[in-house]
Amino acid sequence: MLSVSIPPPQCLKKPLAVPHRHMFGPGPSNVPPRILEAAAKPVIGHMHPEIFEIMDDIKSGIQYMFQTRNIMTFAVSGTGHTAMECAIFNAVEAGESVLTAVNGIWGERAAEIAERIGGRVNTIVSPPGGFFTNAEIEQALLKYRPVVFFLAHGESSTGVLHPLEGIGELCHKYDCLFLLDCVASLGGAPLCMDEQGIDILYSGSQKVLNAPPGTAPISFSERACQKIFNRKTKPVSFFLDLKWLANYWGCDDKPSRIYHHTGPVNAFYSLRESLAVFAEEGLENSWKRHKKVAEYFHTGLESMGLKLFVKEKKARLATVTTIVAPHGYNWKEITNYIMKTYNLEISGGLGPSVGLVLRVGLMGCNSSETSVDMVLAALKDALKHCHKSKV
């Protein structure tokens, strides 16, 4: 007979304690009570007809958020990284050419993922805070002839909102799929998948959507599906294989859905509710609100003598603002002081922007002048109390 030699951990005998915080970093953002309550509804089977109805609602909501009529639209079970891998694993085969635009960490990540599965990866690189001209993109498309071009719409590590006009047409001119990451921009900046010629678009639930992390909206155009469903080899991941996911989400023409994996049903509830919130507000109203609040924030920062990291106004991401790290201060001391004193999260840089910036995220329900005033007051207090070097 087996004997239990490891005792129950003492830590689990204490009740779960989670503090309330103002989540004003680059994500996740605060989750409104309405969405939390939706997530707490009873668990039902992942193959029950009621969950299929909820999944269908989610598909419609994502089509609205993405502004697409693509049938192949659903939510991946996982975070935005999972959707990034889903896109690349399905669209790229070993030996194929891939072009990634690197102006922050997400281009770096996409390049590494494509390289890991055998893609021939080439990059165009811009310093943090910069973006690419269409001429630079076209030159690289002509030189490398990729099957996929990756770009981050909202580069949350640097605070850049990349212009999209004409890029879809360029990709199609060179028989290339346009893959766009909109994790940080969805709902906070104008984006229309079909109109802008985007072939694969993905996002995440935990930013502007204000749902808990764990689901990732994604959509594939007919052009993308044609390439993917005519692959010579199977995708490297069974879990992220589009043929299986298409059936699980009812996106194919099969009469019934077949078990693929156990979907996170409670996460589906919260995602469905967050999409309902956006349907009520309206996309255009959300875009305008985020823009107005970001401008109010930027004005307040500049009045304090702080500098914005992204020089060109048109390229500033409304959802995640990057502030030049104040000279003479340790950025970690600033973020730690604000967390300890105000229970409020802002963060430092990420990837190539580490040590260069402070990042403040005002997304979804957090995008308000009240939130801005809280952040400005906390920053002002931190700069007064944190040590400043005289060097």
Coordinates of C-alpha atoms in Angstrom, one line a residue:
M1 CA 0.0 0.0 0.0
L2 CA 1.3 3.5 -0.9
S3 CA 2.1 5.9 2.0
V4 CA 1.8 9.7 1.9
S5 CA 5.2 11.1 2.9
I6 CA 4.7 14.7 1.9
P7 CA 2.4 16.6 4.2
P8 CA -0.2 19.1 3.1
P9 CA 1.4 22.5 2.6
Q10 CA 0.7 24.9 5.4
C11 CA 0.3 27.8 3.0
L12 CA -2.8 26.2 1.5
K13 CA -4.5 26.2 5.0
K14 CA -4.7 30.0 4.8
P15 CA -7.5 31.7 2.9
L16 CA -6.6 33.1 -0.5
A17 CA -5.7 36.8 -0.3
V18 CA -5.5 39.0 -3.4
P19 CA -5.1 42.8 -3.0
H20 CA -7.1 45.3 -5.1
R21 CA -4.7 47.3 -7.3
H22 CA -5.0 50.0 -9.9
M23 CA -3.6 48.1 -12.9
F24 CA -2.2 50.9 -14.9
G25 CA 0.7 49.0 -16.4
P26 CA 0.8 47.6 -19.9
G27 CA -1.5 44.8 -19.0
P28 CA -3.3 43.0 -17.6
S29 CA -5.8 45.7 -16.9
N30 CA -8.5 45.9 -14.2
V31 CA -11.5 43.6 -14.8
P32 CA -14.9 45.3 -14.1
P33 CA -17.3 43.5 -11.7
R34 CA -19.7 42.7 -14.5
I35 CA -17.1 40.7 -16.3
L36 CA -15.8 39.0 -13.1
E37 CA -19.4 38.0 -12.3
A38 CA -19.8 36.4 -15.7
A39 CA -16.6 34.4 -15.2
A40 CA -18.1 33.1 -11.9
K41 CA -21.2 31.5 -13.5
P42 CA -21.5 27.7 -13.3
V43 CA -19.2 25.4 -15.3
I44 CA -20.9 23.5 -18.0
G45 CA -19.5 21.0 -20.5
H46 CA -17.2 22.3 -23.2
M47 CA -19.2 20.3 -25.8
H48 CA -22.6 21.3 -24.5
P49 CA -24.9 23.1 -27.0
E50 CA -25.1 26.1 -24.6
I51 CA -21.3 26.6 -24.7
F52 CA -21.4 26.3 -28.5
E53 CA -23.9 29.2 -28.5
I54 CA -21.6 31.2 -26.3
M55 CA -18.7 30.5 -28.6
D56 CA -20.8 31.6 -31.5
D57 CA -21.5 34.9 -29.7
I58 CA -17.8 35.3 -29.1
K59 CA -17.1 34.7 -32.9
S60 CA -19.6 37.4 -33.8
G61 CA -18.1 39.8 -31.2
I62 CA -14.6 39.3 -32.5
Q63 CA -15.8 39.9 -36.1
Y64 CA -17.2 43.2 -34.9
M65 CA -14.0 44.2 -32.9
F66 CA -11.8 43.2 -35.9
Q67 CA -14.3 44.6 -38.5
T68 CA -14.1 41.4 -40.5
R69 CA -16.5 39.0 -42.2
N70 CA -13.9 36.2 -42.1
I71 CA -15.6 32.9 -41.2
M72 CA -12.3 31.6 -39.7
T73 CA -12.6 33.8 -36.6
F74 CA -12.5 32.5 -33.0
A75 CA -10.6 32.7 -29.7
V76 CA -7.5 30.6 -29.0
S77 CA -7.4 29.0 -25.5
G78 CA -4.4 30.9 -24.1
T79 CA -2.8 34.4 -24.0
G80 CA -1.7 36.6 -26.9
H81 CA 1.5 34.5 -27.1
T82 CA -0.6 31.5 -27.9
A83 CA -2.3 33.3 -30.7
M84 CA 1.0 34.5 -32.1
E85 CA 2.2 30.9 -32.2
C86 CA -1.1 29.8 -33.7
A87 CA -0.7 32.3 -36.5
I88 CA 2.9 31.5 -37.2
F89 CA 2.7 27.7 -36.7
N90 CA -0.1 27.4 -39.2
A91 CA 1.0 30.0 -41.8
V92 CA 4.7 29.0 -42.0
E93 CA 6.4 25.8 -43.1
A94 CA 10.0 24.9 -42.6
G95 CA 12.2 26.5 -45.2
E96 CA 9.8 29.3 -46.0
S97 CA 10.9 32.9 -45.9
V98 CA 9.4 35.1 -43.1
L99 CA 9.9 38.8 -42.7
T100 CA 9.4 40.5 -39.3
A101 CA 9.4 44.2 -38.5
V102 CA 11.3 44.7 -35.3
N103 CA 10.8 47.9 -33.5
G104 CA 10.2 46.4 -30.1
I105 CA 10.0 43.1 -28.3
W106 CA 7.1 41.6 -30.2
G107 CA 8.9 41.6 -33.6
E108 CA 11.8 39.9 -31.8
R109 CA 9.4 37.2 -30.4
A110 CA 7.7 36.6 -33.7
A111 CA 11.2 36.2 -35.4
E112 CA 12.3 33.7 -32.7
I113 CA 9.1 31.6 -33.0
A114 CA 9.3 31.5 -36.8
E115 CA 13.0 30.5 -36.6
R116 CA 12.3 27.7 -34.1
I117 CA 10.0 26.0 -36.6
G118 CA 12.5 26.2 -39.4
G119 CA 11.5 29.4 -41.1
R120 CA 14.1 31.4 -43.0
V121 CA 13.7 34.6 -40.9
N122 CA 14.8 38.1 -42.0
T123 CA 14.1 41.3 -40.2
I124 CA 13.9 45.0 -40.7
V125 CA 14.9 46.9 -37.6
S126 CA 14.0 50.3 -36.2
P127 CA 15.3 51.8 -33.0
P128 CA 12.8 51.7 -30.0
G129 CA 10.2 54.4 -30.5
G130 CA 10.5 54.3 -34.3
F131 CA 8.5 52.8 -37.1
F132 CA 8.9 51.8 -40.8
T133 CA 8.0 53.6 -44.0
N134 CA 6.1 51.8 -46.7
A135 CA 9.1 52.2 -48.9
E136 CA 11.3 50.4 -46.4
I137 CA 8.7 47.6 -46.1
E138 CA 8.4 47.2 -49.9
Q139 CA 12.1 47.1 -50.3
A140 CA 12.3 44.2 -47.8
L141 CA 9.4 42.4 -49.4
L142 CA 11.1 42.6 -52.8
K143 CA 14.4 41.5 -51.4
Y144 CA 13.3 38.5 -49.2
R145 CA 10.0 37.4 -50.9
P146 CA 8.5 36.2 -47.7
V147 CA 5.3 34.1 -47.4
V148 CA 4.4 36.1 -44.2
F149 CA 5.2 39.6 -43.1
F150 CA 4.8 40.2 -39.3
L151 CA 4.1 43.6 -37.8
A152 CA 3.0 44.8 -34.3
H153 CA 0.2 47.4 -34.6
G154 CA 0.6 48.5 -31.0
E155 CA 4.1 47.9 -29.8
S156 CA 3.5 48.0 -26.1
S157 CA 7.2 47.8 -25.2
T158 CA 7.9 51.1 -26.9
G159 CA 4.5 52.8 -27.1
V160 CA 4.4 52.9 -30.9
L161 CA 1.2 52.7 -32.9
H162 CA 2.4 51.7 -36.3
P163 CA 0.7 53.3 -39.4
L164 CA -1.1 50.6 -41.5
E165 CA -2.1 52.5 -44.6
G166 CA -1.1 50.7 -47.8
I167 CA 0.8 47.8 -46.1
G168 CA -1.8 45.2 -46.8
E169 CA -1.8 46.1 -50.5
L170 CA 2.0 45.9 -50.5
C171 CA 2.0 42.4 -49.0
H172 CA -0.6 41.2 -51.6
K173 CA 1.4 42.7 -54.4
Y174 CA 4.3 40.4 -53.4
D175 CA 2.1 37.4 -52.7
C176 CA 2.7 37.6 -49.0
L177 CA 0.3 37.2 -46.1
F178 CA 0.0 40.2 -43.8
L179 CA 0.2 39.1 -40.1
L180 CA -0.7 41.8 -37.6
D181 CA -0.4 41.8 -33.8
C182 CA -3.1 44.0 -32.2
V183 CA -2.9 42.8 -28.6
A184 CA -2.2 46.3 -27.2
S185 CA -4.2 48.3 -29.8
L186 CA -7.6 46.4 -30.2
G187 CA -10.4 48.6 -29.1
G188 CA -8.1 51.5 -28.4
A189 CA -7.1 52.6 -31.9
P190 CA -8.8 52.4 -35.3
L191 CA -8.4 49.0 -37.0
C192 CA -10.5 47.4 -39.8
M193 CA -9.1 44.0 -40.8
D194 CA -10.9 43.6 -44.1
E195 CA -10.6 47.2 -45.3
Q196 CA -6.9 47.3 -44.5
G197 CA -6.0 44.0 -46.2
I198 CA -4.9 42.1 -43.1
D199 CA -4.7 38.4 -43.6
I200 CA -4.1 37.2 -40.0
L201 CA -5.0 39.3 -37.0
Y202 CA -4.8 38.4 -33.3
S203 CA -5.2 40.0 -29.9
G204 CA -5.6 39.2 -26.2
S205 CA -8.3 39.4 -23.7
Q206 CA -6.5 41.1 -20.9
K207 CA -5.9 44.6 -22.2
V208 CA -8.5 46.9 -23.6
L209 CA -11.1 44.1 -23.5
N210 CA -10.7 44.1 -19.7
A211 CA -11.2 40.3 -19.4
P212 CA -8.9 38.0 -17.4
P213 CA -5.9 36.7 -19.3
G214 CA -6.4 33.4 -21.0
T215 CA -8.3 33.8 -24.3
A216 CA -6.9 35.3 -27.5
P217 CA -9.1 36.5 -30.4
I218 CA -7.8 35.6 -33.9
S219 CA -9.0 35.7 -37.5
F220 CA -7.7 34.3 -40.8
S221 CA -8.6 35.7 -44.2
E222 CA -9.6 33.4 -47.2
R223 CA -6.1 34.0 -48.6
A224 CA -4.5 32.8 -45.4
C225 CA -6.8 29.8 -45.2
Q226 CA -6.0 28.8 -48.7
K227 CA -2.3 28.7 -48.0
I228 CA -2.7 27.0 -44.6
F229 CA -5.1 24.3 -45.8
N230 CA -2.8 23.5 -48.7
R231 CA 0.3 22.9 -46.6
K232 CA 2.7 20.1 -47.5
T233 CA 3.3 19.3 -43.9
K234 CA 1.2 19.3 -40.7
P235 CA 1.6 22.3 -38.3
V236 CA 4.2 21.6 -35.6
S237 CA 1.5 21.9 -32.9
F238 CA -1.6 19.7 -32.6
F239 CA -3.1 22.0 -30.0
L240 CA -2.9 25.0 -32.4
D241 CA -3.7 23.2 -35.7
L242 CA -6.1 25.4 -37.5
K243 CA -8.1 22.5 -39.0
W244 CA -8.9 21.2 -35.6
L245 CA -9.6 24.6 -34.1
A246 CA -11.8 25.5 -37.0
N247 CA -14.0 22.5 -36.3
Y248 CA -14.1 23.0 -32.6
W249 CA -15.3 26.6 -33.1
G250 CA -17.8 25.7 -35.9
C251 CA -15.8 27.6 -38.5
D252 CA -15.7 24.8 -41.1
D253 CA -18.5 23.2 -43.1
K254 CA -18.6 20.0 -41.0
P255 CA -22.1 19.0 -39.6
S256 CA -20.8 18.5 -36.1
R257 CA -18.0 19.5 -33.8
I258 CA -15.4 17.0 -32.7
Y259 CA -13.6 17.1 -29.4
H260 CA -10.2 18.8 -29.7
H261 CA -9.4 20.2 -26.2
T262 CA -11.3 21.2 -23.1
G263 CA -11.9 24.9 -23.7
P264 CA -11.7 27.3 -20.7
V265 CA -15.5 27.7 -20.4
N266 CA -15.4 30.3 -17.6
A267 CA -12.9 32.3 -19.6
F268 CA -15.3 32.1 -22.5
Y269 CA -18.0 33.6 -20.3
S270 CA -15.8 36.6 -19.4
L271 CA -14.7 37.1 -23.0
R272 CA -18.2 37.0 -24.2
E273 CA -19.2 39.6 -21.6
S274 CA -16.3 41.9 -22.4
L275 CA -17.3 41.8 -26.1
A276 CA -20.9 42.7 -25.1
V277 CA -19.5 45.7 -23.2
F278 CA -17.8 46.9 -26.4
A279 CA -20.9 46.2 -28.5
E280 CA -22.8 48.5 -26.1
E281 CA -20.3 51.4 -26.2
G282 CA -19.5 51.1 -29.9
L283 CA -16.0 50.7 -31.4
E284 CA -15.8 54.2 -32.7
N285 CA -16.7 55.7 -29.3
S286 CA -14.0 53.5 -27.7
W287 CA -11.4 54.7 -30.2
K288 CA -12.3 58.3 -29.6
R289 CA -12.3 57.9 -25.8
H290 CA -8.9 56.3 -25.7
K291 CA -7.5 59.0 -28.0
K292 CA -9.0 61.8 -25.9
V293 CA -7.8 60.4 -22.6
A294 CA -4.3 59.7 -24.0
E295 CA -4.0 63.3 -25.2
Y296 CA -5.2 64.6 -21.7
F297 CA -2.5 62.4 -20.1
H298 CA 0.3 63.5 -22.5
T299 CA -0.6 67.2 -21.8
G300 CA -0.4 66.5 -18.1
L301 CA 3.0 64.7 -18.4
E302 CA 4.5 67.5 -20.4
S303 CA 3.3 70.1 -17.9
M304 CA 5.3 68.2 -15.3
G305 CA 8.4 68.5 -17.4
L306 CA 8.4 64.8 -18.4
K307 CA 9.1 63.8 -22.0
L308 CA 7.2 61.4 -24.2
F309 CA 9.3 58.6 -25.7
V310 CA 7.6 58.5 -29.1
K311 CA 8.3 61.8 -30.9
E312 CA 5.7 61.7 -33.6
K313 CA 2.2 62.3 -32.3
K314 CA 0.6 60.1 -35.0
A315 CA 2.7 57.1 -33.9
R316 CA 1.8 57.3 -30.2
L317 CA -0.2 54.4 -28.9
A318 CA -3.2 55.6 -27.0
T319 CA -3.4 52.5 -24.8
V320 CA 0.2 52.4 -23.5
T321 CA 2.1 55.6 -23.0
T322 CA 5.9 55.5 -22.8
I323 CA 7.6 58.2 -20.8
V324 CA 11.3 58.9 -21.1
A325 CA 12.8 57.7 -17.8
P326 CA 13.4 60.8 -15.7
H327 CA 17.1 61.8 -15.7
G328 CA 18.9 61.1 -12.4
Y329 CA 16.3 58.7 -11.1
N330 CA 16.2 54.9 -10.8
W331 CA 13.1 53.9 -12.6
K332 CA 12.6 50.8 -10.4
E333 CA 12.5 53.1 -7.3
I334 CA 9.8 55.2 -8.9
T335 CA 7.6 52.2 -9.8
N336 CA 8.2 50.6 -6.4
Y337 CA 7.3 53.8 -4.6
I338 CA 4.1 54.2 -6.5
M339 CA 3.1 50.6 -5.9
K340 CA 3.8 50.8 -2.2
T341 CA 2.3 54.2 -1.6
Y342 CA -0.7 54.1 -4.0
N343 CA -1.3 50.4 -4.7
L344 CA -1.0 51.5 -8.3
E345 CA 1.0 49.6 -11.0
I346 CA 3.1 51.3 -13.7
S347 CA 6.1 49.6 -15.2
G348 CA 9.5 50.1 -16.7
G349 CA 10.6 49.2 -20.2
L350 CA 10.5 45.7 -21.8
G351 CA 13.0 44.2 -24.1
P352 CA 14.8 46.9 -26.1
S353 CA 13.2 49.7 -24.0
V354 CA 14.4 48.5 -20.6
G355 CA 16.0 51.4 -18.7
L356 CA 14.7 53.9 -21.2
V357 CA 11.1 54.4 -20.3
L358 CA 8.2 54.2 -17.8
R359 CA 5.1 52.6 -19.3
V360 CA 1.6 53.5 -18.3
G361 CA -1.4 51.6 -19.6
L362 CA -4.9 53.2 -19.7
M363 CA -7.1 50.5 -21.3
G364 CA -10.8 49.8 -21.5
C365 CA -12.4 50.8 -18.2
N366 CA -9.2 52.3 -17.0
S367 CA -9.1 54.8 -19.9
S368 CA -10.5 57.9 -18.1
E369 CA -9.5 61.3 -16.9
T370 CA -9.9 60.1 -13.3
S371 CA -7.3 57.4 -13.9
V372 CA -5.0 60.0 -15.5
D373 CA -5.3 62.3 -12.6
M374 CA -4.4 59.4 -10.2
V375 CA -1.3 58.5 -12.2
L376 CA -0.1 62.1 -12.5
A377 CA -0.5 62.7 -8.8
A378 CA 1.4 59.5 -8.0
L379 CA 4.2 60.4 -10.4
K380 CA 4.5 63.9 -9.0
D381 CA 4.8 62.5 -5.5
A382 CA 7.3 59.8 -6.5
L383 CA 9.6 62.4 -8.2
K384 CA 9.5 64.4 -5.0
H385 CA 10.3 61.5 -2.7
C386 CA 12.6 59.3 -4.7
H387 CA 16.3 59.8 -4.8
K388 CA 17.7 61.9 -7.6
S389 CA 21.3 61.7 -8.5
K390 CA 23.1 65.0 -9.0
V391 CA 25.3 63.4 -11.8

